[in-house]
Short mmCIF file of C-alpha atoms in Angstrom, two decimals:
data_model
loop_
_atom_site.label_atom_id
_atom_site.label_comp_id
_atom_site.label_asym_id
_atom_site.label_seq_id
_atom_site.Cartn_x
_atom_site.Cartn_y
_atom_site.Cartn_z
CA MET P 1 -0.08 -0.17 0.02
CA ALA P 2 1.45 3.42 -0.95
CA PRO P 3 2.14 5.82 2.18
CA GLU P 4 -0.53 7.94 2.61
CA LYS P 5 -0.26 11.79 3.17
CA LEU P 6 -2.31 13.28 5.99
CA GLN P 7 -4.06 16.22 5.08
CA LEU P 8 -5.59 18.19 7.94
CA PRO P 9 -8.03 21.25 7.79
CA LEU P 10 -6.42 24.35 8.94
CA PRO P 11 -6.68 24.85 12.49
CA PHE P 12 -9.89 27.14 13.28
CA GLU P 13 -7.27 29.41 15.49
CA GLN P 14 -5.41 30.37 12.54
CA ILE P 15 -8.34 30.85 10.33
CA MET P 16 -9.54 33.23 13.23
CA GLN P 17 -6.21 35.22 13.05
CA ARG P 18 -6.32 35.38 9.30
CA HIS P 19 -9.99 36.79 9.10
CA GLU P 20 -10.89 38.29 12.13
CA ARG P 21 -9.60 42.02 10.82
CA GLU P 22 -11.32 41.80 7.81
CA ILE P 23 -14.76 40.10 9.28
CA MET P 24 -14.80 42.75 12.19
CA ARG P 25 -14.49 45.54 9.80
CA TYR P 26 -17.25 44.32 7.27
CA LEU P 27 -19.40 43.85 10.41
CA LEU P 28 -18.50 47.54 11.41
CA ARG P 29 -19.32 48.81 7.92
CA VAL P 30 -22.74 47.00 7.59
CA SER P 31 -23.88 47.48 10.92
CA GLY P 32 -22.93 51.03 11.45
CA ASN P 33 -22.06 50.82 14.99
CA GLY P 34 -19.39 49.02 17.34
CA ALA P 35 -22.00 47.25 19.74
CA ASP P 36 -23.74 45.60 17.12
CA ALA P 37 -20.50 44.61 15.21
CA ALA P 38 -19.20 43.12 18.40
CA ASP P 39 -22.40 41.11 18.82
CA LEU P 40 -22.44 39.91 15.33
CA PHE P 41 -18.78 39.25 15.46
CA GLN P 42 -18.74 36.96 18.43
CA GLU P 43 -22.14 35.17 16.87
CA THR P 44 -20.47 34.86 13.61
CA TRP P 45 -17.21 33.27 15.12
CA LEU P 46 -19.07 31.00 17.41
CA ARG P 47 -21.00 29.52 14.58
CA ALA P 48 -18.27 29.20 12.23
CA TYR P 49 -16.51 26.95 15.11
CA ARG P 50 -19.75 25.04 15.25
CA ALA P 51 -20.01 24.79 11.42
CA TYR P 52 -16.30 23.91 11.00
CA PRO P 53 -16.34 20.06 10.64
CA ARG P 54 -19.03 20.46 8.29
CA LEU P 55 -17.05 22.61 5.66
CA GLU P 56 -15.20 20.21 3.06
CA PRO P 57 -11.61 20.10 3.18
CA GLY P 58 -10.18 22.30 0.30
CA SER P 59 -13.45 24.59 0.09
CA GLU P 60 -12.85 28.60 0.17
CA ILE P 61 -12.92 29.85 3.67
CA ARG P 62 -13.05 33.38 3.04
CA PRO P 63 -16.75 33.31 1.26
CA TRP P 64 -17.97 30.62 3.82
CA LEU P 65 -17.15 32.99 6.60
CA TYR P 66 -18.98 36.05 4.86
CA ALA P 67 -22.43 33.80 4.52
CA ILE P 68 -22.31 33.17 7.90
CA ALA P 69 -21.73 36.60 8.67
CA VAL P 70 -24.28 37.71 6.15
CA ASN P 71 -27.24 35.23 7.69
CA LEU P 72 -26.63 36.90 11.23
CA CYS P 73 -26.80 40.42 9.79
CA ARG P 74 -30.13 39.46 7.66
CA ASN P 75 -31.60 37.69 11.26
CA ARG P 76 -30.50 40.83 13.15
CA ALA P 77 -31.95 43.25 10.60
CA ARG P 78 -35.59 40.94 10.55
CA ASP P 79 -35.40 41.12 14.65
CA GLY P 80 -34.51 44.91 14.32
CA VAL P 81 -37.49 45.47 12.18
CA ARG P 82 -40.01 43.47 14.14
CA ARG P 83 -38.66 45.66 17.62
CA ALA P 84 -38.90 49.02 15.62
CA ARG P 85 -42.33 48.29 14.63
CA VAL P 86 -43.18 47.70 18.18
CA ILE P 87 -41.50 51.13 19.38
CA VAL P 88 -43.32 52.53 16.21
CA ALA P 89 -46.47 51.66 17.45
CA GLN P 90 -46.32 52.67 21.03
CA GLU P 91 -44.79 55.80 20.77
CA GLU P 92 -46.06 58.55 18.04
CA LYS P 93 -44.07 58.75 14.86
CA ASN P 94 -41.87 61.77 15.23
CA PRO P 95 -42.65 63.94 12.02
CA ALA P 96 -39.19 65.76 12.51
CA VAL P 97 -37.08 62.64 11.65
CA ASP P 98 -39.20 62.02 8.71
CA ARG P 99 -38.44 65.92 7.46
CA MET P 100 -34.85 65.16 8.31
CA ILE P 101 -34.68 61.61 6.25
CA LYS P 102 -36.38 63.30 3.49
CA GLY P 103 -35.16 66.52 3.19
CA HIS P 104 -31.39 66.34 2.91
CA ARG P 105 -31.26 65.63 -0.95
CA GLY P 106 -29.82 69.35 -1.13
CA PHE P 107 -27.22 68.49 1.04
CA SER P 108 -25.44 65.93 -1.34
CA GLU P 109 -22.35 67.65 -2.17
CA ASN P 110 -21.74 67.47 1.94
CA GLU P 111 -19.92 64.30 2.43
CA GLY P 112 -21.69 63.60 6.01
CA TYR P 113 -25.05 64.04 4.82
CA ALA P 114 -24.33 61.94 1.56
CA ALA P 115 -22.72 58.90 3.37
CA VAL P 116 -26.25 59.17 5.65
CA ARG P 117 -28.10 59.16 2.54
CA LEU P 118 -26.28 56.42 0.82
CA ARG P 119 -26.85 54.29 4.05
CA GLU P 120 -30.78 54.46 3.49
CA LEU P 121 -30.70 54.15 -0.07
CA ILE P 122 -28.51 50.99 0.79
CA ALA P 123 -31.21 49.83 3.57
CA SER P 124 -33.86 50.32 1.01
CA LEU P 125 -32.52 47.73 -1.34
CA PRO P 126 -33.80 44.30 -2.14
CA PRO P 127 -31.77 41.92 0.39
CA LYS P 128 -29.56 40.15 -2.13
CA GLN P 129 -28.64 43.31 -4.06
CA ARG P 130 -27.93 45.14 -0.98
CA GLU P 131 -25.88 42.37 0.39
CA ALA P 132 -23.75 41.56 -2.84
CA LEU P 133 -23.36 45.06 -3.02
CA GLN P 134 -21.51 45.07 0.74
CA PHE P 135 -19.95 41.99 -0.45
CA ARG P 136 -18.33 44.14 -3.33
CA TYR P 137 -17.58 47.35 -1.71
CA PHE P 138 -17.60 46.76 2.49
CA ALA P 139 -15.53 43.71 2.22
CA GLY P 140 -13.89 43.73 -1.10
CA MET P 141 -14.59 40.34 -2.87
CA ASP P 142 -14.30 39.56 -6.28
CA PHE P 143 -17.24 38.08 -7.75
CA ALA P 144 -16.56 34.30 -7.53
CA ASP P 145 -16.24 34.71 -3.88
CA ILE P 146 -19.71 36.82 -3.83
CA ALA P 147 -21.22 34.19 -5.92
CA ALA P 148 -19.64 31.42 -3.34
CA ALA P 149 -20.97 33.54 -0.61
CA MET P 150 -24.30 33.69 -1.96
CA GLU P 151 -24.77 30.65 -3.68
CA CYS P 152 -25.33 31.88 -6.96
CA SER P 153 -23.55 31.89 -10.16
CA GLU P 154 -20.85 34.61 -10.85
CA GLN P 155 -23.29 36.51 -13.32
CA GLY P 156 -26.02 36.55 -10.81
CA ALA P 157 -23.67 38.27 -8.22
CA ARG P 158 -22.63 40.84 -10.81
CA ALA P 159 -26.02 41.59 -12.00
CA ASN P 160 -27.19 42.13 -8.37
CA VAL P 161 -23.96 44.35 -7.66
CA SER P 162 -24.86 46.42 -10.63
CA GLN P 163 -28.66 46.43 -10.30
CA ALA P 164 -27.98 47.73 -6.73
CA ILE P 165 -25.61 50.61 -7.92
CA ARG P 166 -28.06 51.43 -10.89
CA LYS P 167 -30.86 51.95 -8.42
CA ILE P 168 -28.80 54.22 -6.16
CA LYS P 169 -27.57 56.31 -8.76
CA LEU P 170 -31.46 56.84 -9.84
CA ALA P 171 -32.51 57.59 -6.47
CA TRP P 172 -29.68 59.74 -5.86
CA MET M 1 -21.35 60.33 -10.93
CA LEU M 2 -21.03 56.76 -10.91
CA MET M 3 -17.24 57.42 -9.36
CA LYS M 4 -18.57 59.47 -6.86
CA ILE M 5 -20.97 56.83 -5.81
CA GLU M 6 -18.60 53.94 -5.69
CA LYS M 7 -16.06 56.55 -3.80
CA LEU M 8 -18.57 57.18 -1.42
CA MET M 9 -19.60 53.58 -0.84
CA GLY M 10 -15.52 52.83 0.18
CA SER M 11 -16.00 55.86 2.75
CA ILE M 12 -19.08 54.57 4.43
CA GLY M 13 -17.57 53.10 7.79
CA GLY M 14 -14.02 54.84 7.53
CA GLU M 15 -14.95 56.45 10.83
CA PHE M 16 -14.05 52.79 12.16
CA GLU M 17 -10.51 52.94 10.60
CA GLY M 18 -7.59 53.60 12.73
CA HIS M 19 -6.84 52.31 16.23
CA GLY M 20 -10.64 52.15 17.18
CA ILE M 21 -11.07 48.76 15.44
CA ASP M 22 -8.03 47.34 17.13
CA ALA M 23 -9.57 48.00 20.68
CA LEU M 24 -13.14 46.63 19.35
CA LEU M 25 -11.16 43.44 17.79
CA ARG M 26 -9.16 43.17 21.12
CA SER M 27 -12.22 43.17 23.61
CA SER M 28 -14.39 41.24 21.14
CA ARG M 29 -11.89 38.61 20.63
CA ARG M 30 -11.52 38.03 24.46
CA ARG M 31 -15.60 37.61 24.37
CA VAL M 32 -15.04 34.86 21.68
CA ASP M 33 -12.41 33.16 23.40
CA HIS M 34 -14.64 33.06 26.62
CA ALA M 35 -17.69 31.82 24.65
CA LEU M 36 -15.78 29.18 22.74
CA LYS M 37 -14.33 27.73 26.20
CA HIS M 38 -17.73 26.53 26.42
CA VAL M 39 -18.04 24.56 23.18
CA ARG M 40 -14.50 23.73 22.18
CA ARG M 41 -14.01 20.24 21.14
CA PRO M 42 -10.53 18.78 22.87
CA ASP M 43 -7.29 19.01 20.98
CA ALA M 44 -5.53 15.88 19.44
CA ALA M 45 -2.59 15.31 17.91
CA VAL M 46 -2.78 12.99 14.77
CA GLY M 47 -0.50 11.08 12.48
CA ILE M 48 0.01 8.03 10.35
CA VAL M 49 1.91 5.31 11.97
CA LYS M 50 3.80 2.49 10.26
CA SER M 51 3.45 -0.65 11.96
CA PRO M 52 4.03 -4.35 11.50
CA LEU M 53 0.28 -4.33 11.20
CA GLY M 54 0.15 -1.91 8.32
CA ASP M 55 -0.19 2.00 8.49
CA LEU M 56 -2.66 3.36 11.42
CA LEU M 57 -4.10 6.56 11.89
CA VAL M 58 -2.98 7.44 15.57
CA ALA M 59 -4.82 10.39 17.57
CA MET M 60 -3.96 11.43 20.90
CA THR M 61 -5.53 13.83 23.43
CA GLY M 62 -3.83 15.37 26.80
CA ARG M 63 -5.45 12.24 28.47
CA GLY M 64 -4.03 9.43 26.04
CA ILE M 65 -4.71 7.57 22.63
CA VAL M 66 -8.23 8.33 21.69
CA LEU M 67 -8.14 6.58 18.07
CA ASN M 68 -5.92 3.84 16.73
CA HIS M 69 -7.41 3.26 13.17
CA TYR M 70 -6.27 0.58 10.63
CA LEU M 71 -5.79 2.41 7.32
CA LEU M 72 -7.72 0.53 4.92
CA GLY M 73 -6.82 2.24 1.62
CA GLY M 74 -9.45 4.46 -0.62
CA ASP M 75 -10.96 7.05 0.79
CA ASP M 76 -10.68 5.55 4.23
CA LEU M 77 -8.36 8.11 5.53
CA ALA M 78 -10.15 11.38 4.60
CA ALA M 79 -13.38 9.69 5.95
CA THR M 80 -12.28 8.86 9.05
CA ILE M 81 -10.52 12.49 9.24
CA ALA M 82 -13.81 13.85 8.04
CA LYS M 83 -15.80 12.17 10.94
CA LEU M 84 -13.18 12.87 13.59
CA ARG M 85 -13.34 16.60 13.00
CA PHE M 86 -16.74 16.65 14.51
CA GLU M 87 -15.20 15.26 17.86
CA LEU M 88 -11.57 16.86 18.53
CA ASP M 89 -10.02 19.37 16.73
CA LEU M 90 -7.22 17.95 15.12
CA VAL M 91 -3.41 18.92 14.86
CA GLU M 92 -0.49 17.18 13.01
CA ASP M 93 1.90 16.06 15.67
CA ARG M 94 4.39 13.37 14.13
CA ARG M 95 6.68 13.25 16.84
CA THR M 96 4.04 11.93 19.81
CA ILE M 97 2.66 9.71 17.16
CA LYS M 98 5.89 8.07 16.22
CA GLU M 99 6.35 6.95 19.81
CA VAL M 100 3.10 5.26 19.79
CA GLY M 101 4.17 3.48 16.30
CA GLU M 102 7.24 2.47 18.52
CA GLU M 103 5.53 0.89 21.15
CA ILE M 104 3.26 -1.12 18.66
CA ARG M 105 6.06 -2.26 16.86
CA ARG M 106 8.19 -3.42 20.23
CA TYR M 107 4.73 -5.23 21.51
CA ILE M 108 4.62 -7.10 18.17
CA GLY M 109 8.03 -8.12 18.52
CA GLY M 110 7.40 -9.85 21.88
CA GLU M 111 8.02 -7.02 24.37
CA ALA M 112 4.97 -7.81 26.59
CA ALA M 113 5.22 -4.49 28.65
CA ALA M 114 5.48 -2.19 25.21
CA LEU M 115 2.44 -0.92 25.32
CA ARG M 116 2.57 2.19 28.04
CA ARG M 117 0.17 4.97 26.67
CA ASN M 118 -2.77 6.15 28.53
CA ILE M 119 -6.06 5.45 26.79
CA ASP M 120 -8.88 7.69 26.29
CA LEU M 121 -12.49 6.42 25.66
CA THR M 122 -13.73 9.54 24.58
CA LEU M 123 -14.98 7.99 21.02
CA ALA M 124 -16.78 5.21 22.56
CA VAL M 125 -20.30 5.34 21.30
CA SER M 126 -22.27 4.39 24.34
CA PRO M 127 -22.00 3.72 28.08
CA PHE M 128 -22.08 -0.14 27.22
CA GLN M 129 -19.22 -0.01 24.82
CA LYS M 130 -17.30 1.99 27.40
CA LYS M 131 -17.98 -0.56 30.21
CA VAL M 132 -17.13 -3.50 27.79
CA LEU M 133 -13.97 -1.82 26.90
CA HIS M 134 -12.91 -1.22 30.21
CA LYS M 135 -13.50 -4.93 31.07
CA LEU M 136 -11.53 -6.02 28.28
CA GLN M 137 -8.51 -4.29 29.52
CA GLU M 138 -8.70 -6.77 32.43
CA VAL M 139 -7.93 -9.62 29.88
CA PRO M 140 -4.04 -9.99 29.92
CA ARG M 141 -1.84 -10.94 27.16
CA GLY M 142 -1.99 -14.66 26.11
CA THR M 143 -5.63 -14.99 27.15
CA VAL M 144 -8.32 -14.93 25.23
CA VAL M 145 -12.18 -14.62 26.07
CA SER M 146 -15.47 -15.02 24.10
CA TYR M 147 -17.96 -12.38 23.19
CA GLN M 148 -20.19 -14.25 25.59
CA ALA M 149 -18.02 -14.23 28.53
CA LEU M 150 -17.13 -10.76 28.00
CA GLY M 151 -20.57 -9.73 27.90
CA ALA M 152 -21.43 -11.53 31.18
CA ALA M 153 -18.33 -10.03 32.91
CA ALA M 154 -19.87 -6.55 31.91
CA GLY M 155 -23.22 -7.57 33.24
CA ALA M 156 -24.88 -8.73 30.07
CA PRO M 157 -24.77 -12.36 30.26
CA LYS M 158 -27.01 -12.46 26.70
CA GLY M 159 -25.10 -9.76 25.20
CA ALA M 160 -22.56 -11.34 22.92
CA ARG M 161 -23.83 -9.98 19.87
CA ALA M 162 -23.62 -6.41 21.44
CA VAL M 163 -20.34 -7.35 22.77
CA GLY M 164 -19.30 -7.86 19.21
CA ASN M 165 -20.67 -4.38 18.48
CA ALA M 166 -18.67 -3.00 20.80
CA MET M 167 -15.36 -4.43 19.61
CA HIS M 168 -16.31 -3.53 15.90
CA ASN M 169 -16.58 0.01 16.95
CA ASN M 170 -13.46 -0.04 19.48
CA PRO M 171 -11.76 3.11 18.90
CA VAL M 172 -8.34 2.13 19.90
CA PRO M 173 -7.58 -1.42 19.18
CA ILE M 174 -4.42 -3.15 20.16
CA TYR M 175 -4.41 -0.90 23.32
CA VAL M 176 -7.66 -2.16 23.93
CA PRO M 177 -7.39 -5.91 23.18
CA CYS M 178 -10.16 -6.64 21.11
CA HIS M 179 -7.97 -9.12 19.18
CA ARG M 180 -8.23 -11.15 22.59
CA VAL M 181 -12.22 -11.53 22.00
CA ILE M 182 -13.05 -14.94 20.24
CA ALA M 183 -16.34 -16.88 19.53
CA SER M 184 -17.22 -19.41 22.42
CA ASP M 185 -16.86 -22.59 20.43
CA GLY M 186 -12.97 -21.67 19.85
CA ARG M 187 -13.30 -20.17 16.31
CA ILE M 188 -11.25 -16.79 15.51
CA GLY M 189 -13.93 -14.51 14.57
CA GLY M 190 -13.59 -11.57 12.75
CA TYR M 191 -11.84 -8.04 13.11
CA GLY M 192 -11.79 -4.77 12.28
CA GLY M 193 -8.40 -4.61 10.72
CA GLY M 194 -9.09 -8.00 9.05
CA ALA M 195 -8.79 -11.48 10.15
CA ALA M 196 -4.96 -11.65 9.49
CA ARG M 197 -4.35 -9.08 11.54
CA LYS M 198 -6.25 -10.86 14.36
CA LEU M 199 -3.95 -13.77 14.13
CA GLN M 200 -0.85 -11.79 13.87
CA LEU M 201 -1.46 -10.04 17.06
CA LEU M 202 -2.53 -13.37 18.80
CA ARG M 203 0.75 -15.18 17.23
CA SER M 204 2.75 -12.50 18.88
CA GLU M 205 1.24 -13.21 22.26
CA GLY M 206 2.30 -16.67 22.19
CA PHE M 207 -0.80 -18.27 20.47
CA ALA M 208 0.39 -21.32 18.05
CA LEU M 209 -1.68 -19.97 15.04
CA ALA M 210 -1.27 -20.73 11.49
CA ASP M 211 -1.84 -18.03 8.70
CA ALA M 212 -5.18 -18.99 7.97
CA ALA M 213 -6.55 -20.57 11.09
CA LEU M 214 -9.91 -20.42 11.91
CA ARG M 215 -9.81 -21.99 15.32
CA LEU M 216 -7.31 -22.03 18.50
CA PRO M 217 -5.03 -24.61 18.30
CA ASP M 218 -5.12 -27.84 19.98
CA ASN M 219 -2.65 -26.78 23.05
CA VAL M 220 -4.59 -24.06 24.53
CA VAL M 221 -6.65 -24.81 27.83
CA TRP M 222 -9.28 -23.17 29.00
CA GLY M 223 -9.52 -22.26 32.85
CA HIS M 224 -12.95 -21.36 34.98
CA LYS M 225 -12.90 -17.91 36.73
CA GLY M 226 -15.01 -19.48 39.48
CA THR M 227 -13.09 -22.85 40.12
CA LYS M 228 -9.77 -21.61 39.27
CA ILE M 229 -9.15 -25.00 37.42
CA TYR M 230 -7.90 -25.33 33.82
CA CYS M 231 -8.67 -28.00 31.33
CA ARG M 232 -7.72 -29.40 27.81
CA ALA M 233 -9.75 -27.94 25.02
CA ASN M 234 -11.51 -31.66 24.70
CA CYS M 235 -12.04 -32.13 28.34
CA ARG M 236 -15.10 -34.00 29.33
CA THR M 237 -16.27 -31.31 31.71
CA ALA M 238 -16.51 -28.91 29.10
CA ALA M 239 -20.00 -29.88 27.84
CA ARG M 240 -21.44 -28.85 31.59
CA VAL M 241 -19.21 -25.96 32.55
CA ASP M 242 -20.71 -22.31 32.42
CA ARG M 243 -19.36 -20.69 29.24
CA SER M 244 -19.93 -17.22 30.43
CA ARG M 245 -16.96 -17.90 32.81
CA ILE M 246 -14.27 -19.37 30.90
CA LEU M 247 -11.08 -18.23 29.84
CA PHE M 248 -8.65 -19.26 26.88
CA PHE M 249 -5.11 -19.59 27.79
CA ALA M 250 -2.13 -19.58 24.84
CA GLY M 251 -0.66 -22.68 27.22
CA ALA M 252 -0.57 -24.31 30.62
CA ARG M 253 2.13 -21.65 31.76
CA GLU M 254 -0.10 -18.97 31.26
CA ALA M 255 -2.85 -20.76 33.10
CA ARG M 256 -1.06 -21.37 36.31
CA GLN M 257 0.39 -17.59 36.07
CA ALA M 258 -3.37 -16.75 36.13
CA GLY M 259 -3.49 -18.68 39.60
CA MET M 260 -5.41 -21.67 38.21
CA ARG M 261 -4.46 -25.37 38.68
CA PRO M 262 -4.77 -28.24 36.25
CA CYS M 263 -7.85 -30.36 36.01
CA LYS M 264 -7.79 -33.88 37.51
CA ILE M 265 -9.66 -35.61 34.90
CA CYS M 266 -8.04 -34.21 31.70
CA GLN M 267 -4.67 -33.58 33.34
CA PRO M 268 -3.29 -31.10 31.15
CA ALA M 269 0.32 -30.12 31.37
#
């Protein structure tokens, strides 16, 4: 019998060291605040650890990690909407905030307001387009990785990103 | 316009760059480490060992040898690793594992006390299996028991089949001597690594067995754990003895070492 070569999966510790910074950066940019990002960060790595034995050896780790992170973000967004609905039902809707959100079109030359406006537009996109856009611009992934993380084709990933950009530009 | 949106996309979240992210990363990392503590799988050193019995995949935790697996070729190695990952965090460590290979080599070479490593039965699939494997460790070199007798010793006198299953799933063969378990009528029976390996092991422990032997040889004696008497295989008392309480010995010497006296009827050597 030919001597067999032992091929072990990467120790999880190494995966964490290699990817924790980019995952944190991505979560910060998606969630927009440190507390949420820290929670999501912890959940992401816990889930990744539990799911790691199921990851086939030799498959790409980065899109797999982002897929876990984006799932958690999606869940959190859904829970957040639920929570927000309750709050809105209890309190009166604040007209001043509405005016503020709708009224800053004229300030688009100002970077700060433009960023706020852009955040809103991103938030209003359909989930797939939003996630693809965030993978592309927040995580800096290429289309092959985005496709792997979202379990779609590369063309699909490309289309989602360009649709997202087009919609944002139209609404701008 | 296009440039502008894309540039802006890049700048979103820019406020977190710099040493703010470092501090957040440090504190979050501590939280993750703390949370992982509760779900961590034990670490295990793994490696492939070359032995007179063929290639073995060996894994060791801090407590001892947790897996000793005959590699059967094909995708057996990959499949075993894939299964093992659910139980243990694997790290390759050739040096530690090599020492295990050395022990096995010396043991097959005839050094009775060569197997010194501790055993970790974490991978035993059931409490019953654990119990049976513990009992089996009391069966010394140069002795074999039947599935039935081992079952009786582990509290399951009718559990010969169950003992067979427990042996089949033995995570640490050689060290937990499942090769010392045979059918109660003296047939050698099967073995996870193939019957040839079982014969090889038993031969190295003093049983005079031919290459393709199916039964224990004629010079084997059996002894009763209660009466402490040992007999030839063909002694006429064999018909009425309680088979769940007998042991087979490679020879009269091994039986006497176990504190037994020869039968006065069949008068074994």
